[in-house]
Structures are given as C-alpha cells and as structure tokens.
Tab-separated table of C-alpha atoms and ligand atoms in Angstrom:
chain	number	residue	atom	x	y	z
A	964	MET	CA	-4.949	99.218	-17.288
A	965	GLU	CA	-3.070	97.785	-19.985
A	966	LYS	CA	-4.611	96.056	-22.354
A	967	HIS	CA	-4.430	93.063	-24.207
A	968	ASP	CA	-6.650	90.529	-26.583
A	969	VAL	CA	-4.264	87.199	-24.623
A	970	VAL	CA	-1.763	86.829	-21.695
A	971	ILE	CA	0.190	84.323	-21.609
A	972	LEU	CA	1.475	83.249	-17.929
A	973	GLY	CA	4.728	81.544	-18.381
A	974	ALA	CA	7.165	81.781	-21.246
A	975	GLY	CA	8.223	78.217	-21.832
A	976	ALA	CA	8.312	76.292	-24.796
A	977	ALA	CA	4.661	75.753	-24.136
A	978	GLY	CA	3.763	79.223	-23.501
A	979	MET	CA	6.078	80.884	-26.586
A	980	PHE	CA	4.654	78.490	-29.023
A	981	CYS	CA	0.973	79.512	-28.249
A	982	ALA	CA	1.848	83.426	-28.010
A	983	ILE	CA	3.695	82.794	-31.718
A	984	GLU	CA	0.664	81.323	-32.941
A	985	ALA	CA	-1.795	84.098	-31.509
A	986	GLY	CA	0.606	87.083	-32.689
A	987	ARG	CA	0.742	85.860	-36.073
A	988	ARG	CA	-3.192	85.479	-35.939
A	989	GLY	CA	-3.076	89.067	-35.164
A	990	ARG	CA	-3.700	88.976	-31.311
A	991	ARG	CA	-1.635	91.773	-29.100
A	992	VAL	CA	-0.083	88.955	-26.725
A	993	LEU	CA	1.449	89.403	-23.559
A	994	VAL	CA	3.857	86.745	-22.181
A	995	ILE	CA	4.781	86.785	-18.731
A	996	ASP	CA	7.274	85.419	-16.979
A	997	HIS	CA	9.021	85.690	-13.218
A	998	ALA	CA	12.138	84.133	-14.696
A	999	ARG	CA	15.262	86.757	-16.190
A	1000	ALA	CA	15.534	84.588	-19.876
A	1001	ALA	CA	12.737	82.891	-21.373
A	1002	GLY	CA	12.789	79.445	-22.411
A	1003	GLU	CA	15.350	77.805	-19.355
A	1004	LYS	CA	14.635	74.184	-19.524
A	1005	ILE	CA	15.110	74.368	-23.678
A	1006	ARG	CA	18.385	75.675	-22.864
A	1007	ILE	CA	19.095	73.043	-20.701
A	1008	SER	CA	17.503	70.435	-22.346
A	1009	GLY	CA	19.230	67.391	-23.495
A	1010	GLY	CA	22.829	68.079	-21.916
A	1011	GLY	CA	22.142	71.353	-23.685
A	1012	ARG	CA	21.324	70.331	-27.347
A	1013	CYS	CA	17.229	69.678	-27.047
A	1014	ASN	CA	15.629	66.586	-27.340
A	1015	PHE	CA	12.958	68.421	-29.028
A	1016	THR	CA	10.834	65.912	-30.165
A	1017	ASN	CA	10.592	62.084	-30.906
A	1018	LEU	CA	9.479	60.279	-34.634
A	1019	GLY	CA	7.412	58.155	-32.626
A	1020	ILE	CA	4.634	59.994	-31.177
A	1021	ALA	CA	1.862	58.143	-29.948
A	1022	ALA	CA	-0.491	57.865	-26.989
A	1023	ASP	CA	0.698	55.609	-25.886
A	1024	ARG	CA	4.171	57.414	-24.690
A	1025	PHE	CA	1.600	59.436	-22.706
A	1026	LEU	CA	0.623	58.978	-19.259
A	1027	SER	CA	-2.505	60.611	-18.408
A	1028	GLN	CA	-5.616	59.450	-16.577
A	1029	ASN	CA	-7.160	60.393	-20.269
A	1030	GLN	CA	-4.492	58.798	-22.527
A	1031	ARG	CA	-6.439	59.422	-25.773
A	1032	PHE	CA	-6.849	63.549	-24.834
A	1033	ALA	CA	-2.970	64.371	-25.764
A	1034	LEU	CA	-3.941	62.943	-29.475
A	1035	SER	CA	-6.126	65.521	-30.674
A	1036	ALA	CA	-2.832	68.232	-30.688
A	1037	LEU	CA	-0.534	66.083	-31.116
A	1038	LYS	CA	-1.912	64.905	-34.723
A	1039	ARG	CA	-2.773	68.408	-35.571
A	1040	TYR	CA	0.540	70.199	-34.394
A	1041	THR	CA	2.697	66.547	-35.468
A	1042	GLN	CA	6.970	66.222	-35.033
A	1043	TRP	CA	6.873	66.541	-38.724
A	1044	ASP	CA	5.656	70.118	-38.497
A	1045	PHE	CA	8.203	70.962	-35.957
A	1046	ILE	CA	11.244	69.639	-37.540
A	1047	ALA	CA	9.803	71.436	-40.880
A	1048	ARG	CA	9.955	74.570	-38.254
A	1049	LEU	CA	13.613	73.758	-37.622
A	1050	ASP	CA	14.424	72.979	-41.165
A	1051	ALA	CA	13.219	76.301	-42.018
A	1052	ALA	CA	15.223	78.179	-39.467
A	1053	GLY	CA	18.575	76.562	-40.596
A	1054	ILE	CA	18.850	74.494	-37.009
A	1055	ALA	CA	20.465	71.312	-38.003
A	1056	TRP	CA	19.357	68.141	-35.949
A	1057	HIS	CA	20.112	64.450	-36.184
A	1058	GLU	CA	18.363	61.236	-34.442
A	1059	LYS	CA	20.065	59.986	-31.435
A	1060	THR	CA	18.486	56.817	-30.837
A	1061	LEU	CA	14.745	55.494	-30.185
A	1062	GLY	CA	13.481	58.247	-32.276
A	1063	GLN	CA	15.058	61.082	-30.375
A	1064	LEU	CA	15.775	64.213	-32.356
A	1065	PHE	CA	17.974	66.176	-30.738
A	1066	CYS	CA	19.699	69.611	-31.806
A	1067	ASP	CA	23.542	69.399	-33.584
A	1068	GLY	CA	24.594	72.873	-31.944
A	1069	PRO	CA	23.649	73.795	-28.665
A	1070	ALA	CA	19.539	74.229	-28.072
A	1071	THR	CA	19.733	77.683	-27.212
A	1072	GLN	CA	19.602	77.737	-31.447
A	1073	ILE	CA	15.560	76.859	-30.304
A	1074	VAL	CA	15.067	79.582	-27.615
A	1075	ALA	CA	16.867	82.384	-30.143
A	1076	MET	CA	14.482	81.245	-32.895
A	1077	LEU	CA	11.288	81.255	-30.729
A	1078	LEU	CA	12.450	84.808	-29.451
A	1079	ASP	CA	12.987	85.537	-32.749
A	1080	ASP	CA	9.298	84.764	-34.122
A	1081	MET	CA	7.953	85.837	-31.187
A	1082	ARG	CA	8.923	89.560	-31.996
A	1083	ARG	CA	8.145	89.018	-35.672
A	1084	ALA	CA	4.391	88.365	-34.475
A	1085	GLY	CA	4.623	91.418	-32.674
A	1086	VAL	CA	4.388	89.707	-28.968
A	1087	THR	CA	5.346	91.377	-25.972
A	1088	LEU	CA	7.289	89.547	-23.465
A	1089	TRP	CA	7.216	90.723	-19.873
A	1090	LEU	CA	10.976	89.086	-17.993
A	1091	GLU	CA	11.038	89.265	-13.969
A	1092	THR	CA	7.476	89.802	-13.737
A	1093	ALA	CA	5.252	87.932	-11.109
A	1094	PRO	CA	1.628	87.211	-11.595
A	1095	GLY	CA	-0.465	86.983	-8.888
A	1096	GLU	CA	-4.353	86.591	-8.203
A	1097	VAL	CA	-6.275	86.039	-11.798
A	1098	ARG	CA	-9.990	86.957	-11.905
A	1099	THR	CA	-13.088	87.079	-14.312
A	1100	THR	CA	-14.531	90.670	-15.448
A	1101	PRO	CA	-17.546	91.226	-18.035
A	1102	GLY	CA	-14.917	91.503	-20.756
A	1103	GLY	CA	-12.384	88.553	-19.747
A	1104	PHE	CA	-9.985	88.706	-17.376
A	1105	VAL	CA	-7.675	90.680	-14.837
A	1106	VAL	CA	-4.213	89.641	-14.316
A	1107	GLU	CA	-2.694	90.656	-11.641
A	1108	THR	CA	0.832	91.313	-12.067
A	1109	SER	CA	4.316	92.388	-10.163
A	1110	ARG	CA	4.005	95.690	-13.314
A	1111	GLY	CA	0.319	96.082	-11.999
A	1112	PRO	CA	-2.533	94.797	-13.370
A	1113	VAL	CA	-3.328	93.766	-16.843
A	1114	GLN	CA	-6.632	93.264	-19.306
A	1115	ALA	CA	-7.613	90.305	-21.321
A	1116	ALA	CA	-9.926	88.509	-23.038
A	1117	SER	CA	-8.266	85.192	-22.893
A	1118	VAL	CA	-5.598	83.507	-19.930
A	1119	VAL	CA	-3.428	81.012	-21.228
A	1120	VAL	CA	-1.251	79.223	-18.178
A	1121	ALA	CA	1.854	77.786	-19.168
A	1122	THR	CA	3.352	77.799	-15.588
A	1123	GLY	CA	5.109	73.787	-16.407
A	1124	GLY	CA	5.188	71.706	-13.221
A	1125	LYS	CA	6.936	71.244	-10.171
A	1126	SER	CA	10.783	70.020	-11.096
A	1127	ILE	CA	13.469	72.020	-10.642
A	1128	PRO	CA	12.251	74.727	-8.471
A	1129	LYS	CA	15.982	75.818	-8.496
A	1130	MET	CA	15.339	76.516	-12.164
A	1131	GLY	CA	11.858	78.679	-11.378
A	1132	ALA	CA	9.042	75.711	-11.388
A	1133	THR	CA	6.441	76.878	-9.044
A	1134	SER	CA	3.061	75.196	-8.114
A	1135	TYR	CA	1.640	78.307	-10.134
A	1136	GLY	CA	-0.714	77.116	-12.433
A	1137	TYR	CA	-1.749	74.239	-10.265
A	1138	ARG	CA	-2.988	77.183	-7.603
A	1139	LEU	CA	-4.579	79.175	-10.283
A	1140	ALA	CA	-7.012	76.257	-12.089
A	1141	GLU	CA	-7.753	75.244	-8.359
A	1142	SER	CA	-9.087	78.729	-7.714
A	1143	PHE	CA	-11.345	78.457	-10.631
A	1144	GLY	CA	-12.748	75.482	-9.751
A	1145	LEU	CA	-10.690	72.589	-11.472
A	1146	PRO	CA	-9.860	69.651	-10.604
A	1147	LEU	CA	-6.346	67.975	-10.203
A	1148	VAL	CA	-4.555	65.235	-10.469
A	1149	GLU	CA	-2.289	64.164	-8.070
A	1150	THR	CA	1.131	65.271	-9.239
A	1151	ARG	CA	4.316	63.324	-8.365
A	1152	PRO	CA	8.016	63.405	-9.810
A	1153	GLY	CA	8.601	61.978	-12.973
A	1154	LEU	CA	11.314	60.707	-15.051
A	1155	VAL	CA	13.322	60.712	-11.693
A	1156	PRO	CA	16.320	58.909	-10.257
A	1157	LEU	CA	14.659	56.086	-7.480
A	1158	THR	CA	16.262	55.687	-4.068
A	1159	LEU	CA	16.726	52.418	-1.951
A	1160	ALA	CA	16.993	51.971	1.516
A	1161	ALA	CA	20.533	52.472	3.387
A	1162	GLN	CA	21.275	48.849	3.998
A	1163	GLU	CA	20.453	47.994	0.632
A	1164	LEU	CA	22.943	50.904	-0.556
A	1165	GLU	CA	25.592	50.275	1.566
A	1166	ALA	CA	25.224	46.634	-0.287
A	1167	LEU	CA	24.699	47.952	-3.548
A	1168	LYS	CA	28.003	50.115	-2.586
A	1169	PRO	CA	30.508	49.048	-4.617
A	1170	LEU	CA	28.217	48.878	-8.059
A	1171	ALA	CA	27.898	52.981	-8.399
A	1172	GLY	CA	28.493	53.199	-11.502
A	1173	VAL	CA	27.998	50.391	-13.197
A	1174	ALA	CA	25.888	50.313	-16.165
A	1175	VAL	CA	23.945	47.745	-17.976
A	1176	GLN	CA	21.835	47.539	-21.469
A	1177	GLY	CA	19.221	45.893	-19.391
A	1178	SER	CA	15.570	46.959	-18.974
A	1179	VAL	CA	13.241	47.762	-16.305
A	1180	THR	CA	9.927	46.896	-15.172
A	1181	ALA	CA	7.631	48.855	-13.108
A	1182	GLY	CA	3.567	47.434	-12.986
A	1183	ARG	CA	3.177	46.207	-16.382
A	1184	THR	CA	5.360	48.412	-18.376
A	1185	ARG	CA	8.618	47.691	-19.475
A	1186	PHE	CA	11.991	49.663	-20.631
A	1187	ASP	CA	15.054	48.687	-23.075
A	1188	GLU	CA	17.300	50.583	-21.963
A	1189	ALA	CA	20.580	51.292	-19.988
A	1190	LEU	CA	20.170	51.272	-16.223
A	1191	LEU	CA	22.713	52.242	-13.611
A	1192	PHE	CA	23.530	51.917	-10.477
A	1193	THR	CA	24.842	55.088	-8.530
A	1194	HIS	CA	25.297	56.353	-5.024
A	1195	ARG	CA	21.533	57.054	-3.880
A	1196	GLY	CA	20.143	54.354	-6.252
A	1197	LEU	CA	19.161	53.503	-9.694
A	1198	SER	CA	19.390	55.666	-12.515
A	1199	GLY	CA	19.733	55.754	-16.541
A	1200	PRO	CA	16.859	55.799	-19.042
A	1201	ALA	CA	15.319	52.752	-18.015
A	1202	VAL	CA	15.087	53.563	-14.425
A	1203	LEU	CA	13.696	57.194	-15.608
A	1204	GLN	CA	11.021	55.857	-17.901
A	1205	ALA	CA	10.247	52.950	-15.198
A	1206	SER	CA	9.839	55.867	-12.669
A	1207	SER	CA	6.649	57.353	-13.984
A	1208	TYR	CA	5.267	53.810	-13.933
A	1209	TRP	CA	6.417	53.190	-10.480
A	1210	ARG	CA	4.339	53.601	-7.120
A	1211	GLU	CA	5.452	53.837	-3.922
A	1212	GLY	CA	5.573	50.686	-2.023
A	1213	GLN	CA	6.097	48.362	-5.097
A	1214	PRO	CA	9.252	46.663	-6.568
A	1215	ILE	CA	10.528	46.846	-9.830
A	1216	THR	CA	12.355	44.110	-12.126
A	1217	LEU	CA	16.057	44.651	-13.266
A	1218	ASP	CA	17.067	42.461	-16.459
A	1219	LEU	CA	20.642	42.718	-16.110
A	1220	ALA	CA	21.206	40.905	-19.358
A	1221	ARG	CA	18.501	41.714	-22.128
A	1222	GLY	CA	18.287	39.629	-25.051
A	1223	MET	CA	20.701	37.000	-23.420
A	1224	ASP	CA	19.485	33.611	-22.252
A	1225	ALA	CA	22.110	33.239	-18.960
A	1226	ALA	CA	20.709	30.228	-18.106
A	1227	ALA	CA	21.756	28.739	-21.103
A	1228	HIS	CA	25.072	30.058	-20.939
A	1229	LEU	CA	25.753	29.213	-17.405
A	1230	ARG	CA	24.901	25.545	-18.267
A	1231	LYS	CA	27.509	25.850	-21.210
A	1232	ALA	CA	30.093	27.412	-19.093
A	1233	ARG	CA	29.873	24.202	-17.255
A	1234	SER	CA	30.481	22.567	-19.541
A	1235	GLU	CA	32.974	24.309	-20.877
A	1236	ALA	CA	35.270	25.326	-17.816
A	1237	GLY	CA	33.513	24.171	-14.978
A	1238	ARG	CA	36.332	24.309	-12.418
A	1239	VAL	CA	36.001	28.391	-12.942
A	1240	ALA	CA	34.136	30.255	-10.396
A	1241	PRO	CA	30.421	31.127	-11.059
A	1242	ARG	CA	31.232	34.455	-11.271
A	1243	THR	CA	33.757	34.157	-14.058
A	1244	ALA	CA	31.229	32.640	-16.201
A	1245	LEU	CA	28.839	35.211	-14.969
A	1246	ALA	CA	31.623	38.129	-15.826
A	1247	GLN	CA	31.062	36.986	-19.676
A	1248	ILE	CA	27.655	38.604	-20.092
A	1249	LEU	CA	27.630	41.128	-16.988
A	1250	PRO	CA	29.873	43.625	-16.437
A	1251	GLU	CA	32.587	42.158	-13.526
A	1252	LYS	CA	31.193	43.537	-10.630
A	1253	LEU	CA	27.634	43.243	-11.272
A	1254	ALA	CA	28.843	39.483	-11.488
A	1255	ARG	CA	30.368	39.238	-8.505
A	1256	HIS	CA	27.590	40.429	-6.789
A	1257	VAL	CA	25.171	38.251	-8.245
A	1258	GLU	CA	27.061	35.582	-6.736
A	1259	ALA	CA	26.987	36.810	-3.612
A	1260	LEU	CA	23.143	37.332	-3.862
A	1261	ALA	CA	22.744	34.010	-4.883
A	1262	GLY	CA	24.888	32.608	-2.465
A	1263	LEU	CA	26.613	30.299	-4.597
A	1264	ASN	CA	29.808	28.268	-3.142
A	1265	GLY	CA	31.929	26.631	-5.345
A	1266	THR	CA	32.973	26.157	-9.052
A	1267	LEU	CA	30.537	26.024	-11.997
A	1268	ALA	CA	30.413	22.481	-11.818
A	1269	ASP	CA	29.683	22.380	-8.484
A	1270	GLN	CA	25.823	23.821	-9.252
A	1271	ALA	CA	22.664	22.417	-9.937
A	1272	ASN	CA	20.535	23.061	-12.992
A	1273	ALA	CA	18.527	24.299	-10.162
A	1274	THR	CA	21.216	26.439	-9.291
A	1275	LEU	CA	22.247	27.855	-12.503
A	1276	ASP	CA	18.149	28.487	-13.175
A	1277	ARG	CA	17.993	30.483	-9.997
A	1278	VAL	CA	20.930	32.977	-11.139
A	1279	ALA	CA	19.372	33.113	-13.793
A	1280	ALA	CA	16.266	33.909	-12.785
A	1281	LEU	CA	17.697	36.532	-10.874
A	1282	VAL	CA	19.728	38.095	-13.603
A	1283	HIS	CA	16.921	38.418	-15.810
A	1284	GLY	CA	14.702	39.288	-13.233
A	1285	TRP	CA	16.079	41.141	-10.200
A	1286	GLU	CA	13.546	42.545	-7.683
A	1287	LEU	CA	14.017	45.478	-5.863
A	1288	ARG	CA	11.940	47.938	-3.802
A	1289	PRO	CA	13.026	51.468	-3.742
A	1290	VAL	CA	11.966	53.798	-1.137
A	1291	GLY	CA	11.322	56.863	-2.945
A	1292	SER	CA	12.567	58.980	-5.888
A	1293	GLU	CA	15.181	61.912	-5.667
A	1294	GLY	CA	12.003	63.951	-6.236
A	1295	TYR	CA	11.276	67.394	-7.902
A	1296	ARG	CA	15.535	68.229	-7.528
A	1297	THR	CA	15.906	65.910	-10.166
A	1298	ALA	CA	12.917	64.960	-11.952
A	1299	GLU	CA	12.621	66.066	-15.717
A	1300	VAL	CA	9.140	66.324	-15.379
A	1301	THR	CA	5.590	66.547	-12.950
A	1302	LEU	CA	3.046	63.644	-13.684
A	1303	GLY	CA	-0.313	64.723	-12.806
A	1304	GLY	CA	-1.804	68.442	-12.991
A	1305	VAL	CA	-5.101	70.037	-14.125
A	1306	ASP	CA	-7.350	67.308	-15.121
A	1307	THR	CA	-8.144	66.881	-19.017
A	1308	ASP	CA	-11.396	65.830	-17.831
A	1309	ALA	CA	-11.851	69.631	-17.200
A	1310	LEU	CA	-10.308	71.164	-21.081
A	1311	ASP	CA	-11.223	70.748	-24.113
A	1312	ALA	CA	-9.134	68.668	-25.930
A	1313	ARG	CA	-8.561	70.551	-28.841
A	1314	THR	CA	-8.773	73.766	-27.682
A	1315	MET	CA	-7.247	73.379	-24.292
A	1316	GLN	CA	-9.722	75.654	-22.762
A	1317	ALA	CA	-11.235	75.129	-19.570
A	1318	ARG	CA	-15.015	73.795	-19.906
A	1319	ASN	CA	-16.098	75.942	-17.260
A	1320	VAL	CA	-14.520	78.550	-18.109
A	1321	PRO	CA	-14.189	80.787	-20.769
A	1322	GLY	CA	-10.913	82.210	-22.593
A	1323	LEU	CA	-9.163	79.918	-20.120
A	1324	HIS	CA	-6.416	77.641	-21.191
A	1325	PHE	CA	-3.998	75.443	-19.954
A	1326	VAL	CA	-1.167	74.314	-22.086
A	1327	GLY	CA	2.194	72.047	-21.350
A	1328	GLU	CA	3.395	70.532	-18.701
A	1329	VAL	CA	0.794	72.287	-16.266
A	1330	VAL	CA	-2.111	69.507	-17.944
A	1331	ASP	CA	-2.347	65.590	-16.940
A	1332	VAL	CA	-0.047	64.987	-19.323
A	1333	THR	CA	3.339	63.549	-19.505
A	1334	GLY	CA	5.503	61.847	-22.117
A	1335	TRP	CA	8.240	59.016	-22.066
A	1336	LEU	CA	11.787	60.790	-22.235
A	1337	GLY	CA	13.064	61.426	-25.308
A	1338	GLY	CA	11.570	64.411	-26.714
A	1339	TYR	CA	7.773	63.824	-25.769
A	1340	ASN	CA	7.576	66.033	-23.633
A	1341	PHE	CA	8.501	69.136	-25.512
A	1342	GLN	CA	5.957	67.308	-28.736
A	1343	TRP	CA	3.399	67.956	-25.907
A	1344	ALA	CA	4.420	71.547	-25.470
A	1345	TRP	CA	4.528	72.639	-29.100
A	1346	SER	CA	1.425	70.550	-30.107
A	1347	SER	CA	-0.684	71.977	-27.071
A	1348	GLY	CA	0.500	75.262	-27.491
A	1349	TRP	CA	-0.121	75.777	-30.554
A	1350	ALA	CA	-3.489	74.079	-30.419
A	1351	ALA	CA	-4.762	77.090	-28.065
A	1352	GLY	CA	-2.721	79.745	-30.120
A	1353	GLN	CA	-5.648	78.310	-32.660
A	1354	VAL	CA	-7.949	79.705	-30.797
A	1355	VAL	CA	-6.971	82.737	-28.267
B	1673	FDA	P1	8.353	75.072	-18.875
B	1673	FDA	O1	8.809	74.302	-18.008
B	1673	FDA	O2	8.856	74.865	-19.829
B	1673	FDA	O3	7.602	76.668	-18.558
B	1673	FDA	C1	7.495	77.414	-17.801
B	1673	FDA	C2	7.188	78.414	-17.709
B	1673	FDA	O4	6.987	79.248	-16.563
B	1673	FDA	C3	9.205	78.664	-17.173
B	1673	FDA	O5	9.819	79.860	-18.188
B	1673	FDA	C4	9.115	78.987	-15.793
B	1673	FDA	O6	9.617	80.358	-15.376
B	1673	FDA	C5	7.875	80.032	-15.890
B	1673	FDA	N1	6.908	80.251	-14.262
B	1673	FDA	C6	6.733	79.077	-13.225
B	1673	FDA	N2	5.880	79.520	-12.533
B	1673	FDA	C7	5.658	80.835	-12.660
B	1673	FDA	C8	5.520	81.793	-11.471
B	1673	FDA	N3	4.819	81.591	-10.622
B	1673	FDA	N4	5.001	83.270	-12.402
B	1673	FDA	C9	5.819	83.698	-13.136
B	1673	FDA	N5	6.191	82.280	-14.169
B	1673	FDA	C10	6.656	80.783	-14.298
B	1673	FDA	N6	11.412	67.462	-22.406
B	1673	FDA	C11	12.115	66.854	-23.695
B	1673	FDA	O7	10.967	66.261	-24.738
B	1673	FDA	N7	13.445	66.506	-24.345
B	1673	FDA	C12	14.212	67.001	-23.599
B	1673	FDA	O8	15.583	66.811	-23.909
B	1673	FDA	C13	13.830	67.520	-21.814
B	1673	FDA	N8	15.020	67.377	-21.368
B	1673	FDA	C14	14.745	68.212	-20.168
B	1673	FDA	C15	16.181	68.554	-18.609
B	1673	FDA	C16	15.558	68.849	-18.005
B	1673	FDA	C17	16.914	68.934	-17.383
B	1673	FDA	C18	14.703	68.882	-17.447
B	1673	FDA	C19	14.180	69.464	-15.996
B	1673	FDA	C20	13.305	68.477	-18.253
B	1673	FDA	C21	13.447	68.258	-19.749
B	1673	FDA	N9	12.488	67.996	-20.355
B	1673	FDA	C22	12.672	67.549	-21.705
B	1673	FDA	C23	10.980	68.696	-20.092
B	1673	FDA	C24	10.626	69.670	-20.960
B	1673	FDA	O9	11.592	70.655	-20.245
B	1673	FDA	C25	9.203	69.850	-20.181
B	1673	FDA	O10	7.979	69.067	-20.705
B	1673	FDA	C26	9.025	71.538	-21.102
B	1673	FDA	O11	9.692	72.281	-21.027
B	1673	FDA	C27	7.175	71.975	-20.688
B	1673	FDA	O12	6.859	72.763	-21.071
B	1673	FDA	P2	5.990	74.103	-20.396
B	1673	FDA	O13	6.306	75.234	-21.305
B	1673	FDA	O14	5.082	73.668	-19.948
B	1673	FDA	O15	6.903	74.613	-18.971
C-alpha cells in the first residue's frame, strides 16, 4: 500500500498551500484531486486576474457561526505574507478598489507558482483521482482512491464548497466530516445574484442592464458598491455581498443614489424648473430608465411643480430605500462561495484539526468560514492551509 505522512484531498488554493508548508517541513505529502488540473478556481477567479487577497482583512469581513474562529490563522499567515510571496515570485499586482488586490497578468501565474513550490517541496500530486472512504487505523488513516488505498498519518480535507459543480465542486468534504461525526452548519450559496418573482421581473424588464453606484442592505448589513438589474433579478458587487446575509423570505433595501439627498434635489429642481416632469429631475441623479421607473412606481402625474412636499419626500424615500423581496438566488450554479460547512466548534482554530479525530484536518471553504467578496476567501484558503501545514 502507498504510504505518505500526509494525504491532502483537494488541490485547490487551501490544499496546495497546505501541501507546500507540510512538504517544506520534510513531510511526505500526497495531494489527490479528481479534476484534470490543480487550482482551477484560482485560474478563473477575479475575471482571470485572481483577486488573491484584501488589505482590509478583519473578523467582521467573514461569516461564520463563530466569527472569531478564523482570526488565529488569518493573524498568523496574513495578507502581507501572501503579498511578499508574490513579490518574491516576481508576480506583479495592483489594488483595484476597496483594498482588493489583483494580479496584473493572468491568474495562472499564481497556479504556476504554487505548483512549482509543491514540486520543490517534494509533494506528489495525483490528478484525475477520486478519493473514496477514509477510515482510521492504529497508525492514522487509510484513504481509498481510484488508484488504490493510501496510508497516511494525517488527512487534510480541502475539497472546497459546492459552488460551480460544473468545475468539479462536490459535497465530498461535508460527507466525510459527517462520517467522522463532525457537525455541519447548513450550507447555502453565497456571493450570488438574487432572483425576483416573474411578475416583478416583468415590471423591471426595461431596467435589465442598468447599473448604479448604490447600496444594498440585507438584514443589518449594508454594502456600498455597484448594483445591477438583470433579466433574472439583481446582481453587481453590492447584491452579491448582500446575498450572503440575505435569508429566504426577507426583503432587501436598495439605495439607488448613495450619498445624495434626493429630497433636497427634488425640491430644488421644483423651485428652479417646476414645469418639467419629475422623471427629468430624477434623471439628474439616476440613470434615465431608472428615473422613469421610480416615477411610475411612485404613481406621479403632472409636473414637478404639481408635487407636494410630502410626495417628493415619498419619492426620495423610494430612491434611498426601495424594498424588494427576492424569491431566491441563482444557486450554486453561479455562486462564488458556499456559506456554512464544517462547524468550527468541532475544529481547533490553530491547527484546523478535528477536536475528536486526531490527524484529521479541514481547511478552506469546506469549513464554516466565508469571506466577503474582494479577496477574503482566498486569504482564508491561504491562511487556513498554512495553519494546518505547520502541524500535519
Ligand atoms: P477550491 O474549490 O479552490 O478547491 C477544492 C478542490 O477540491 C478542487 O480542486 C476540486 O476539484 C477538488 N474536489 C472537490 N471535490 C472533490 C472530490 N470529491 N474528489 C476529489 N477532489 C475534489 N475568492 C477570492 O478571494 N477572490 C476571487 O477573485 C474569487 N473569485 C471567484 C470566482 C469564481 C467564479 C468562483 C466560483 C469563486 C471565486 N472565489 C474568489 C472563491 C474562491 O475561489 C474559493 O473560496 C477558494 O477557491 C476556496 O479554496 P479551497 O481550496 O477551499 O477550494
């Protein structure tokens, strides 16, 4: 039987990072992935430029039942550590917005760097290999694989979440956790476009393709970024962010003209050019199609001069607080991440080891730690992979 010190299941961001660290410590490491290539999500991420980290890493940028769980790993392997790594590899990068760091060139540079580091660290990589059952033995674990059983002292589960099944995402890691008795936090798609009911979509049809620098609030969390009306509902960074906080049945609130005072604007416009239609004044602070829609939604007739203060205030309230009730999301087909996962209560924050199963570790997205849009999820993958890599 093949024998290794460490078997890592999943050659994504977290698995590769863990493998490099363990390999550098002299451990004999085998990484197994059913995909044809390693690091596929890195390759396609950030529009092919990989938003690999964020300058603003902080606990409140992560969703988890225990928001502080991620901090140990994030503080020990920081965004600055990863940036230094890219600098040393000669991979150029830039800040796009909101602390989001992207490669100047293709994201495949990062995949190549990781594969190179794995090779130098003596890591063995088995692609197109399906792992099966994992069971404990007196010396550690036996992992059944499509190439036969493999023995290891430690197993690291880095099989990611359920997002984009077309790219090979599976529930394997969650099932494995359950088979060892670890609790799961219910999983759902995150960073995902939200969908609207057919009737509402029909009314919003003319707005498809319209984008504004607005904000979206779901629950108590508000995101000031762009939002976009689509043929299915709502998208854009503010909506993707809010989707992670949205629960079925809840409304979300849109501010279509963030940072402006629509009420003051409408009153001023009325005193200066009262003979125009309300939509004309609205179109000075909103895209024209949206201005028309808001006018219709508010049921306005006549000119601006015909509108009482209370009416203008009602229109302004709509501009800054338009409540919509999504019926769902586009689901794992397009979601960037999976919320929920292996319950952090069952894991040691320093080592990512299952408290009740010595030698079994979970890293990356399979764990109930989900970052905001903007490089947070890769930083979690690097940091958690690094943390486990120090001890396996
Ligand atoms: P990851 O999914 O990367 O890797 C899991 C690996 O396990 C894969 O190689 C998979 O093939 C393998 N696997 C799964 N099931 C298996 C099984 N049953 N048997 C064998 N192998 C199996 N984040 C960010 O911070 N910045 C960004 O720019 C983006 N952009 C982005 C774009 C798109 C389109 C998506 C879908 C996602 C992002 N993300 C992102 C999120 C980011 O990609 C994600 O959080 C990390 O890749 C998670 O890393 P992991 O290593 O945990 O899983």
